[in-house]
C-alpha cells in the first residue's frame, strides 16, 4: 500500500497527517519538508521507547541534526503536573529553545503531556506527533488538544496547540495489546456514528479485517477517521461549537471512568458503553431509530467492546456528569444522534428521558 | 478627555484596548458589547484588590451576572507554579467552566499569571485584562503574552493567549509608587526608540507632564505605546520574527536582573540600563549616531532611570545572556538600533564589539 496524506487546513498553522504501513523504516517516506528542525527531543515512555525510539531517531537524524530523548513512566496516572514539571526541568537542563522540536512518541498520555509541554515551554515550541496506539492515531494526536489531568478531573489543564506534522506508522499497532486495540476501535466507530454513515457501513463489512489488523483495512479506517476529524477541527478549532460532536458517548463515558475509578475500564471501553447510553437517549427523544441503535450495538459487540454501562446508580451518574467540564453556564450539554451518521449538540434534552435512560444503570 | 480605543487586529481573535481617565466610575464607558460574559472571576493581589476590586466589580455586575474574586500575594516571587496551582484549585472549587471569564486586575505579575491560568484552564477560557501599572498598561497586558517563572528563568513556561478586551483606566496610576511609575516609562521610551521617532521627540518635549501624571499626556503616551505594540503583534503574534524588536534592551536587562538577583532592580530600570548597552553596541556597529545615543541617555536621566549597568563583570554578562531564552539554535540574537525610531534583530553582530561594550561593566 502507498502512503496516504491528509492536510489539516488551519491557515498558517496547517499541517499534514502522513499514514503509512511502516513509515520510519522505508526510505524518503518522511518528507524532509516536514522535518525542518535541526534539533529533536523525543518524549516517550518506558514501554514504547525501547520498541521504537531507535528507529524513529535514525529516521530523524541526518548530518547536522541531533536527536535526544526524555523518558516518562507509562500510565494515565503520570499524565500529571509532576510529570509535566519533570519534562520542563529536562528541557531546561538540555537548554532546549524555540528552535527545538518536541517529538511525542507514544499513545494518548505521551501525546497530551508532551504536546502540552511543547505548547507552554517558552510559550510554545514546535511539535511533531508520532502516535503509537490506535486511539492516539485516530483521535488524540490530531487536532491540537493537549492536556494534563488534575485530581479534580481529566484534562482540566491544557491548551489547543497544533503540531507541525503527525506521522502515523501502522506497523506500530502490531505490538498493541488486544484490549487496547479494541478500545481504540470505539473511537473509530464514533466517527461513523456521528458524521459518516458510509464509513459506518464499511466498518460493518470490514470489522474482521480490522480486528486481524490488516494494513489495507487499517490504513483506510485511520485515513477516514483523520479526514473526518480534520473537517471538524477546521470548522471549530477551539471547541466553541461543532467540535463538541466528537464528545459523543464521552460525557457518559467519563462518568463511567470516574465512577469506577480511572484505569478500571479503558477510555474506549467507557466510550463504547457511553455511546449506547447516548444512543438510547437519542431513540427515546424520537430521533435515532431502534434498528440503528441495534446496528451500533451489534458492531460494538462484534469488536468485543462493552455495551452495558456499569450499574453505578442513577444519581451517581448525574452527579458525575454534572462535574464534567462540558457543562456550560451550569447546563449539561450532550451529543445525541439524529440518525446513524449525523449528530448534534444540545442542552435542550428532556431531563426525564435522561433519568429514564439512567434507570438502566440503577444498582 | 475622551476615551481612546485601539483595535488589535488578529482576525477572529481581534480585540479592543479602551483607554480612559476613569473607566470604571464613568457611565457606559465600558461597552456592554465587550462584557458578554455572565460570570466573572477577578484575579487580583492583596495590594491592588482592596483599592480597585469593588469599583470594578460594580461595573461588571448587572442583573443575571456574578462577580467573584481570587486573591494572590503581591510580588514577582509569586509568579510561580505554586500560585498557578492555587488559582487552578480555586477555579475548580468555584466550578468555573468555559463560559466563565477571568479578569486580570493588577500589574504584570497578575496579568501574566491570570492570563496563563485563563489560557490553560480547561484548554482556555475568556480573559479580560485590567492593567493597573504603567508597565502593564503599555506592555504586558497587550499582545497575549502570558507566563510564569521557573527557578531556571523568567517566563520559561507560558502561552500566547489573547484577551477579549483590555481596559486601561489611567486613574489607577495615581496610587503607583514613583519608582514603579518611572520604571514603566522605560518601556514607553522603548517604543519611541525602536519604531517611532516622532513619539520619541514628543516624549522629550512632554516628559515633565508625564512625570506629573497629567491625564492628557498619559492618555496620549499610553495610546501611542498600545498602538505601536498592536502593529507589532499583528505582524508577528507568536514572536517568530519582528516581535522580537520589543526586546530592545531586554537581553542585557534580563542579565542585569538575574545577575543582581531578581527584585533588586525593577524590570524597567534594568531595561533602561540595558537599552544604553544595546545602544552603545549600535553606535560601535556604525549604525546609531552618538548624538542619538546621547538623546536616549538624556531622556532616561530626566525620568530618573539608571543609565549605567551594574558592574557584574563581562564574563558574567555573557554567561547570563547565553542562558537567555531568546537564544536561537545556540546563537545569541540582539535588538540593535539603526537610528532613533528604527530597530532590527540580528545574530550577526560582532562578538568583539559586544565584548568591548561589556568592558564598561567590568568589576
XYZ file of C-alpha atoms in Angstrom:
726
model
C 0.000 0.000 0.000
C 1.047 3.587 -0.621
C 1.242 6.261 1.993
C -1.801 8.403 2.493
C -1.731 12.091 3.324
C -4.347 14.376 4.803
C -3.948 18.107 5.351
C -5.495 19.731 8.390
C -6.300 23.159 6.952
C -5.832 25.864 9.558
C -4.296 28.694 7.564
C -0.755 29.412 8.627
C -0.998 26.574 11.148
C -1.960 23.882 8.607
C -0.148 20.577 8.806
C -0.021 17.146 7.205
C -1.019 13.786 8.633
C 1.006 11.087 6.902
C -0.209 7.496 7.182
C 1.855 4.516 6.040
C 2.392 0.845 6.828
C 5.972 1.298 8.028
C 6.820 4.965 7.894
C 10.158 5.041 9.648
C 11.908 2.097 8.043
C 11.035 2.995 4.436
C 13.201 5.404 2.506
C 12.256 9.040 1.885
C 8.759 8.476 3.206
C 9.049 11.126 5.813
C 9.448 14.191 3.665
C 12.354 16.437 4.596
C 9.982 19.353 4.180
C 8.158 18.217 7.283
C 11.381 17.835 9.228
C 12.892 21.270 9.122
C 14.162 21.216 12.661
C 17.810 20.779 13.487
C 17.260 19.511 16.985
C 14.687 16.993 18.172
C 13.822 15.932 21.691
C 11.697 12.788 21.645
C 9.368 12.418 24.618
C 8.339 8.798 25.050
C 7.589 6.312 27.811
C 9.457 3.321 29.205
C 7.344 0.832 27.227
C 7.182 2.477 23.794
C 10.686 3.960 23.924
C 12.580 0.657 23.867
C 10.485 -0.517 20.895
C 10.531 2.469 18.569
C 12.920 5.192 19.677
C 15.976 3.949 17.814
C 14.104 3.514 14.521
C 12.498 6.938 14.780
C 15.762 8.559 15.860
C 17.598 7.067 12.913
C 14.994 8.491 10.550
C 15.051 11.938 12.152
C 18.778 12.259 12.323
C 20.986 13.356 9.494
C 24.220 15.320 9.378
C 23.876 18.479 11.433
C 20.804 17.270 13.290
C 20.614 15.970 16.822
C 18.066 13.665 18.456
C 17.732 13.291 22.223
C 15.103 11.732 24.435
C 13.088 12.247 27.589
C 11.535 9.144 29.138
C 8.392 9.329 31.261
C 6.709 6.449 33.090
C 3.917 4.586 31.306
C 0.350 5.087 32.523
C -2.530 7.565 32.789
C -1.637 8.312 36.425
C 1.524 10.005 35.143
C -0.415 12.478 32.984
C 0.129 14.850 35.883
C 1.611 18.163 36.914
C 4.556 16.248 38.424
C 5.483 14.584 35.127
C 4.977 17.854 33.279
C 7.323 19.587 35.702
C 9.936 16.883 35.158
C 9.678 17.378 31.367
C 10.142 21.155 31.808
C 13.166 20.548 34.017
C 14.770 18.226 31.482
C 14.081 20.654 28.626
C 15.807 23.356 30.652
C 18.745 21.088 31.520
C 19.118 20.265 27.824
C 18.870 24.001 27.102
C 16.035 23.461 24.653
C 14.952 26.683 22.955
C 12.330 27.827 20.480
C 14.146 26.124 17.618
C 13.981 22.732 19.339
C 11.245 20.368 18.127
C 9.446 18.134 20.618
C 8.504 14.731 19.194
C 5.712 12.945 21.074
C 6.273 9.203 20.552
C 3.584 7.151 22.256
C -0.102 6.906 22.985
C -2.573 9.493 24.209
C -0.848 10.151 27.520
C 2.507 10.892 25.892
C 0.873 12.956 23.150
C -1.198 15.031 25.563
C 1.663 15.583 28.014
C 4.443 16.226 25.515
C 2.029 18.340 23.476
C 1.174 20.486 26.495
C 4.869 20.800 27.355
C 5.540 21.964 23.769
C 2.582 24.362 23.947
C 3.868 26.043 27.094
C 7.669 25.719 27.187
C 8.957 29.196 26.360
C 5.385 29.988 25.250
C 5.409 27.290 22.590
C 7.980 25.346 20.596
C 7.491 23.107 17.512
C 5.778 19.739 17.998
C 5.571 16.526 15.967
C 3.168 13.753 16.925
C 4.040 10.093 16.332
C 1.068 8.226 17.825
C 1.672 4.563 18.570
C -1.805 3.442 19.679
C -4.966 3.242 17.610
C -6.707 5.676 19.940
C -3.956 8.240 19.506
C -3.737 7.678 15.739
C -7.420 8.271 15.060
C -8.166 10.780 17.761
C -5.856 12.370 20.285
C -2.828 13.111 18.088
C -4.870 15.059 15.532
C -6.424 18.449 16.179
C -4.213 20.042 18.771
C -5.811 19.099 22.066
C -3.155 18.804 24.754
C -3.649 18.470 28.495
C -2.759 17.046 31.842
C -5.128 15.710 34.477
C -5.942 17.357 37.802
C -7.036 15.447 40.892
C -10.473 17.032 40.295
C -10.813 15.882 36.703
C -9.274 14.643 33.478
C -7.771 17.128 31.046
C -8.622 20.044 33.325
C -5.396 21.883 32.424
C -4.340 22.105 28.801
C -4.150 24.044 25.572
C -5.163 23.912 21.943
C -1.818 23.642 20.207
C -1.408 22.278 16.700
C 1.553 20.069 15.774
C 3.688 20.674 12.690
C 3.009 17.159 11.435
C 1.509 13.846 12.516
C 3.251 10.652 11.393
C 1.139 7.516 11.666
C 3.055 4.282 11.141
C 0.599 1.384 11.170
C 3.150 -1.288 11.997
C 3.372 0.284 15.466
C -0.104 -1.111 16.125
C 1.346 -4.616 15.882
C 2.609 -4.525 19.449
C -0.614 -3.116 20.881
C -2.386 -5.432 23.372
C -5.707 -6.705 22.040
C -7.781 -4.972 24.689
C -6.207 -1.604 23.924
C -6.599 -2.077 20.177
C -10.296 -2.819 20.592
C -10.747 0.186 22.849
C -9.280 2.312 20.059
C -11.891 0.931 17.683
C -14.598 2.543 19.826
C -13.410 5.950 18.616
C -13.278 4.635 15.047
C -16.930 3.574 15.322
C -17.736 7.005 16.786
C -16.700 8.825 13.580
C -19.066 6.641 11.578
C -21.891 7.177 14.047
C -21.632 10.968 14.313
C -20.826 12.029 10.750
C -20.170 9.318 8.187
C -22.853 6.721 7.521
C -20.926 5.288 4.539
C -17.909 4.685 6.765
C -20.147 3.093 9.406
C -21.435 0.656 6.767
C -17.872 -0.017 5.617
C -16.943 -0.826 9.232
C -19.835 -3.304 9.487
C -18.495 -5.084 6.411
C -14.803 -4.970 7.285
C -14.638 -5.311 11.036
C -12.980 -8.742 10.846
C -10.154 -7.400 8.669
C -9.650 -4.570 11.127
C -9.586 -6.960 14.062
C -6.977 -9.003 12.170
C -5.006 -5.703 11.883
C -4.853 -5.937 8.110
C -2.754 -2.965 6.910
C -5.033 -2.105 3.980
C -8.128 -2.031 6.172
C -6.306 -0.185 8.958
C -4.890 2.373 6.549
C -8.342 3.079 5.132
C -10.002 3.295 8.552
C -7.327 5.567 10.038
C -7.488 7.781 6.968
C -11.291 8.099 7.212
C -11.085 8.955 10.907
C -8.342 11.553 10.453
C -10.094 13.046 7.461
C -13.360 13.375 9.405
C -11.536 14.770 12.394
C -9.707 17.286 10.194
C -13.071 18.557 8.880
C -14.342 19.070 12.400
C -11.178 20.758 13.639
C -11.089 23.049 10.592
C -14.653 24.162 11.339
C -14.165 24.702 15.079
C -10.571 24.551 16.263
C -11.184 25.522 19.886
C -14.400 23.636 20.535
C -16.704 26.633 20.751
C -19.392 24.711 18.881
C -19.457 21.776 16.476
C -16.177 20.216 17.656
C -18.144 19.030 20.679
C -19.709 16.418 18.360
C -16.531 14.418 18.926
C -17.646 14.012 22.523
C -20.408 11.588 21.519
C -20.530 8.985 24.267
C -17.858 10.826 26.216
C -19.929 12.588 28.895
C -21.432 9.238 29.896
C -18.046 7.626 29.304
C -16.201 9.994 31.608
C -18.811 9.307 34.279
C -18.136 5.587 33.880
C -14.361 6.048 34.049
C -14.567 8.323 37.081
C -17.248 6.268 38.812
C -15.332 3.004 38.520
C -12.036 4.693 39.286
C -9.795 5.659 36.390
C -7.987 2.758 34.795
C -10.542 0.070 35.582
C -12.166 0.449 32.182
C -10.138 1.753 29.270
C -11.298 5.075 27.846
C -12.563 3.422 24.649
C -14.500 0.828 26.613
C -16.224 3.545 28.611
C -16.942 5.463 25.404
C -18.492 2.347 23.851
C -20.923 1.894 26.734
C -21.380 5.676 26.822
C -22.351 5.716 23.140
C -25.028 3.132 23.869
C -26.481 5.372 26.617
C -26.359 8.494 24.443
C -27.843 6.414 21.639
C -30.630 5.211 23.921
C -31.466 8.825 24.802
C -31.488 9.615 21.073
C -34.001 6.808 20.497
C -36.220 7.960 23.371
C -36.044 11.516 22.022
C -37.600 10.232 18.808
C -34.533 10.773 16.613
C -32.482 7.604 16.235
C -34.362 4.516 15.039
C -34.245 1.426 17.216
C -32.824 -0.530 14.269
C -29.923 1.939 14.039
C -29.262 1.631 17.747
C -29.203 -2.147 17.254
C -26.631 -1.790 14.447
C -24.413 0.334 16.708
C -24.715 -2.228 19.488
C -24.044 -5.123 17.118
C -20.877 -3.534 15.752
C -19.513 -2.816 19.235
C -20.322 -6.399 20.320
C -18.523 -7.825 17.272
C -15.479 -5.802 18.225
C -15.732 -7.153 21.738
C -16.454 -3.864 23.477
C -18.761 -3.479 26.488
C -22.225 -2.197 25.592
C -23.738 -2.277 29.076
C -22.708 0.558 31.361
C -21.742 -0.408 34.904
C -24.570 -0.101 37.422
C -23.290 2.779 39.494
C -26.731 4.150 40.225
C -28.652 6.911 38.510
C -27.837 9.687 40.936
C -24.159 8.872 40.903
C -24.162 9.205 37.095
C -25.965 12.540 37.264
C -23.503 13.788 39.841
C -20.510 12.610 37.826
C -21.903 14.143 34.642
C -22.599 17.428 36.413
C -18.919 17.849 37.129
C -17.984 17.231 33.524
C -16.161 20.195 32.004
C -18.554 20.260 29.036
C -21.095 21.873 31.348
C -21.686 25.393 30.007
C -23.146 28.026 32.304
C -24.256 25.234 34.563
C -26.166 23.483 31.776
C -25.357 19.898 30.814
C -24.704 19.555 27.091
C -24.950 16.179 25.408
C -24.205 14.862 21.941
C -27.156 12.939 20.522
C -27.714 11.160 17.210
C -30.319 12.365 14.753
C -29.588 9.165 12.822
C -26.549 6.969 12.158
C -24.022 9.351 10.572
C -25.477 12.578 11.976
C -25.104 14.013 15.469
C -25.986 17.260 17.221
C -25.062 19.002 20.457
C -27.858 20.028 22.783
C -28.533 21.190 26.298
C -32.232 21.175 25.477
C -32.918 17.483 26.043
C -35.546 16.067 28.348
C -34.255 15.589 31.877
C -36.975 12.973 32.387
C -35.720 10.933 29.423
C -32.147 11.169 30.732
C -33.360 9.848 34.072
C -35.192 7.061 32.224
C -32.020 6.113 30.346
C -30.103 6.063 33.616
C -32.731 3.864 35.261
C -30.984 1.107 33.308
C -27.870 1.626 35.412
C -29.536 1.549 38.816
C -27.669 -0.555 41.328
C -10.533 63.947 27.819
C -12.467 61.359 25.826
C -11.807 57.675 25.876
C -9.477 56.330 23.242
C -9.846 52.967 21.553
C -7.358 50.833 19.660
C -8.162 47.554 17.929
C -5.588 44.766 17.932
C -6.381 43.165 14.572
C -5.931 39.404 14.739
C -8.829 38.124 12.634
C -11.336 36.224 14.704
C -9.245 36.936 17.800
C -9.238 40.716 17.410
C -9.958 42.792 20.493
C -10.226 46.385 21.687
C -7.962 48.301 24.047
C -10.006 51.023 25.727
C -8.128 53.853 27.427
C -9.832 56.422 29.644
C -9.110 58.651 32.627
C -11.529 56.862 34.968
C -13.064 53.959 33.103
C -14.900 52.160 35.869
C -16.579 55.059 37.604
C -17.911 56.742 34.478
C -21.211 55.645 32.974
C -21.499 53.458 29.880
C -17.811 53.747 29.214
C -17.185 50.066 29.297
C -19.308 48.928 26.382
C -21.675 46.088 27.148
C -20.555 44.554 23.855
C -17.179 43.888 25.404
C -18.711 42.338 28.502
C -20.704 39.447 27.153
C -19.896 37.067 29.965
C -22.369 36.185 32.639
C -19.818 35.150 35.191
C -16.561 36.880 36.066
C -13.781 35.742 38.344
C -11.410 38.614 39.099
C -7.846 37.556 39.864
C -6.042 40.284 41.776
C -3.476 40.670 44.527
C -3.673 41.738 48.142
C -2.452 45.273 47.384
C -4.475 46.132 44.258
C -7.588 44.200 45.269
C -8.532 46.397 48.242
C -8.102 49.526 46.103
C -9.984 48.632 42.930
C -11.935 45.390 43.190
C -15.194 46.871 44.462
C -15.278 49.589 41.780
C -14.518 47.108 39.002
C -16.970 44.544 40.370
C -19.730 47.139 40.497
C -19.115 47.996 36.856
C -19.019 44.343 35.743
C -22.070 43.245 37.624
C -25.605 43.708 36.432
C -28.739 41.598 36.876
C -28.005 38.000 35.996
C -24.243 38.411 36.222
C -21.968 37.306 39.025
C -18.527 38.591 40.039
C -16.202 36.661 42.337
C -12.533 37.058 43.200
C -9.319 35.143 43.701
C -6.601 36.892 45.676
C -2.927 36.101 45.164
C 0.004 37.528 47.120
C 1.756 40.602 45.706
C 5.238 40.201 44.237
C 7.254 38.700 41.390
C 8.278 35.745 43.574
C 4.654 34.601 43.453
C 4.618 34.387 39.642
C 5.213 30.701 40.212
C 3.882 27.228 39.606
C 2.625 27.193 43.195
C 0.459 30.288 42.760
C -0.765 28.987 39.398
C -1.768 25.724 41.032
C -3.663 27.607 43.726
C -5.549 29.575 41.044
C -6.450 26.317 39.256
C -7.661 24.834 42.537
C -9.852 27.829 43.278
C -11.283 27.828 39.746
C -12.182 24.173 40.223
C -13.694 24.797 43.656
C -15.773 27.607 42.159
C -16.707 25.221 39.320
C -15.545 27.693 36.696
C -16.196 26.447 33.167
C -15.559 27.613 29.626
C -18.229 30.292 29.905
C -16.517 31.896 32.912
C -14.426 34.999 32.175
C -11.180 35.586 34.058
C -10.461 39.240 34.787
C -6.813 40.029 35.500
C -6.796 43.112 37.758
C -3.256 44.178 38.598
C 0.229 44.681 37.233
C 2.388 42.438 35.099
C 2.567 39.580 37.584
C -1.207 39.342 37.939
C -1.721 39.730 34.183
C 0.841 37.079 33.275
C -0.335 34.600 35.905
C -4.076 35.073 35.483
C -3.579 35.159 31.726
C -1.721 31.849 31.764
C -4.383 30.339 34.032
C -7.059 31.502 31.564
C -5.011 30.134 28.648
C -4.754 26.673 30.183
C -7.766 26.098 32.436
C -9.964 23.673 30.512
C -7.767 24.448 27.479
C -8.627 28.137 27.554
C -11.415 30.336 28.906
C -12.198 34.018 28.171
C -9.847 36.661 29.589
C -10.101 40.403 30.224
C -7.059 42.450 31.208
C -7.352 45.440 33.539
C -3.726 46.551 33.992
C -3.089 48.814 36.974
C 0.589 49.689 36.484
C 2.151 51.720 33.701
C 4.335 48.774 32.693
C 1.302 46.530 32.326
C -0.741 49.214 30.559
C 1.823 49.910 27.853
C 3.350 46.484 27.530
C 2.450 43.264 29.283
C -1.358 43.429 29.125
C -1.417 43.896 25.348
C -0.473 41.198 22.866
C -1.255 37.951 24.596
C 1.996 37.018 26.282
C 1.281 35.074 29.466
C 3.720 33.152 31.631
C 5.035 32.046 34.971
C 8.654 31.947 36.101
C 10.741 28.821 36.638
C 13.673 28.645 39.056
C 15.864 28.468 35.930
C 14.487 31.599 34.317
C 11.780 34.197 33.952
C 8.741 33.462 31.786
C 10.052 29.988 30.939
C 6.547 28.487 30.983
C 3.732 30.311 29.246
C 1.477 30.742 26.256
C 0.419 33.247 23.648
C -3.205 33.840 24.535
C -5.108 36.939 23.502
C -7.597 38.612 25.850
C -11.112 39.581 24.765
C -10.502 43.180 25.795
C -8.008 45.381 27.653
C -9.408 48.166 29.852
C -6.880 50.839 30.798
C -8.077 53.256 33.464
C -5.462 55.966 33.942
C -6.585 56.996 37.406
C -5.257 53.648 38.632
C -1.760 55.011 38.026
C -2.377 57.558 40.775
C -1.550 55.075 43.504
C 1.587 53.753 41.793
C 4.825 54.379 43.741
C 7.107 56.811 41.972
C 9.870 54.299 41.390
C 7.488 51.859 39.726
C 5.936 54.584 37.588
C 9.360 55.645 36.343
C 10.313 52.036 35.608
C 7.202 51.799 33.424
C 8.374 54.858 31.492
C 11.423 52.854 30.358
C 9.110 50.725 28.182
C 7.392 53.889 26.939
C 10.759 55.265 25.819
C 11.497 51.906 24.190
C 8.595 52.244 21.723
C 9.925 55.599 20.603
C 13.448 54.257 20.256
C 12.610 51.146 18.233
C 9.842 52.340 15.912
C 8.507 55.849 16.384
C 10.889 58.781 16.164
C 8.014 61.301 16.294
C 6.836 59.810 19.562
C 10.384 59.882 20.904
C 10.556 63.609 20.133
C 7.149 64.108 21.754
C 8.455 62.360 24.867
C 11.477 64.681 25.002
C 9.096 67.646 24.954
C 6.494 66.298 27.357
C 8.406 64.252 29.874
C 7.622 66.656 32.724
C 3.870 66.390 32.097
C 4.191 62.620 32.119
C 6.174 62.659 35.338
C 3.422 64.841 36.827
C 0.977 62.116 35.713
C -1.088 64.546 33.711
C -4.060 62.580 32.287
C -3.895 64.147 28.823
C -0.193 63.370 28.450
C -0.604 59.898 29.944
C -3.557 59.106 27.694
C -1.605 60.116 24.612
C 1.533 58.209 25.630
C -0.355 55.027 26.553
C -2.287 55.211 23.291
C 0.914 55.590 21.251
C 2.522 52.638 23.023
C -0.512 50.378 22.628
C -0.945 51.390 19.021
C 2.708 50.615 18.249
C 2.504 47.359 20.136
C -0.684 46.391 18.264
C 1.148 46.893 14.955
C 3.951 44.610 16.055
C 1.650 41.924 17.438
C -0.496 41.992 14.289
C 2.608 41.390 12.169
C 4.071 38.624 14.324
C 1.782 37.306 17.032
C 3.990 34.471 18.265
C 7.375 36.179 18.100
C 8.773 34.215 15.182
C 10.392 37.360 13.818
C 9.766 41.083 14.131
C 8.006 40.928 17.509
C 11.450 40.383 18.977
C 12.045 44.106 18.362
C 10.123 44.663 21.589
C 13.034 43.014 23.385
C 15.260 46.041 22.795
C 17.358 46.388 25.932
C 15.808 43.249 27.391
C 18.567 40.706 26.809
C 21.004 42.961 28.626
C 18.230 43.885 31.060
C 17.457 40.280 31.971
C 21.157 39.721 32.579
C 21.130 42.676 34.965
C 18.027 41.456 36.793
C 19.338 37.908 37.107
C 22.883 38.972 37.944
C 21.804 41.259 40.759
C 19.149 38.825 41.930
C 15.582 39.406 40.805
C 13.840 42.241 42.583
C 16.897 44.341 43.343
C 16.361 46.462 40.234
C 12.887 46.802 38.792
C 12.414 45.368 35.303
C 12.099 48.813 33.743
C 15.264 50.023 35.475
C 17.197 47.053 34.099
C 15.711 47.682 30.649
C 16.795 51.326 30.802
C 20.419 50.412 31.508
C 20.065 47.534 29.015
C 18.932 49.947 26.284
C 22.040 52.017 26.885
C 24.241 48.923 26.382
C 22.366 47.828 23.249
C 22.520 51.426 22.062
C 26.271 51.538 22.675
C 26.691 48.378 20.557
C 24.573 50.040 17.853
C 26.914 53.055 17.884
C 30.029 50.862 17.703
C 28.447 48.914 14.831
C 28.292 52.190 12.911
C 24.508 52.483 12.885
C 23.266 54.730 15.684
C 24.790 58.199 15.845
C 26.486 59.233 19.071
C 24.157 62.234 19.271
C 21.132 59.890 19.170
C 22.606 57.735 21.918
C 23.067 60.942 23.925
C 19.395 61.852 23.433
C 18.319 58.409 24.653
C 20.556 58.735 27.693
C 19.351 62.276 28.401
C 15.676 61.247 28.308
C 16.265 58.315 30.661
C 18.201 60.553 33.049
C 15.418 63.142 33.053
C 12.991 60.406 34.020
C 15.326 59.349 36.780
C 16.173 55.905 35.420
C 19.602 54.249 35.752
C 21.710 54.509 32.611
C 24.817 52.752 33.937
C 24.592 48.982 34.107
C 25.878 47.357 37.302
C 29.463 46.160 37.124
C 28.924 42.423 37.262
C 31.878 41.627 35.045
C 31.995 40.935 31.317
C 32.031 37.159 31.513
C 29.149 37.080 33.945
C 27.095 39.148 31.487
C 27.969 36.834 28.601
C 27.037 33.814 30.666
C 23.759 35.341 31.775
C 22.913 36.386 28.230
C 23.776 32.927 26.894
C 21.059 31.421 29.025
C 18.506 33.900 27.784
C 15.574 32.201 26.058
C 15.995 34.424 23.004
C 18.968 32.277 22.035
C 18.028 30.513 18.776
C 19.932 27.398 17.773
C 22.605 28.406 20.219
C 23.033 31.828 18.603
C 22.587 34.999 20.637
C 20.168 37.393 18.980
C 20.153 41.070 19.891
C 17.970 44.028 19.033
C 20.032 46.961 17.801
C 19.108 50.447 16.631
C 19.715 51.550 13.062
C 18.741 55.024 14.261
C 16.347 56.512 16.794
C 12.940 55.154 15.751
C 14.214 52.109 13.849
C 15.465 48.805 15.238
C 16.454 45.412 13.838
C 17.049 41.926 15.182
C 20.378 40.292 14.475
C 22.557 37.394 15.486
C 25.178 38.650 13.063
C 26.777 41.282 15.273
C 30.444 41.500 16.103
C 31.348 39.461 19.161
C 34.370 41.698 19.598
C 32.205 44.814 19.764
C 29.906 43.125 22.283
C 32.939 42.351 24.427
C 34.041 45.968 24.051
C 30.623 47.205 25.204
C 30.776 44.873 28.182
C 34.235 46.082 29.110
C 32.333 49.031 30.561
C 30.772 46.725 33.140
C 33.963 45.028 34.303
C 34.188 44.750 38.056
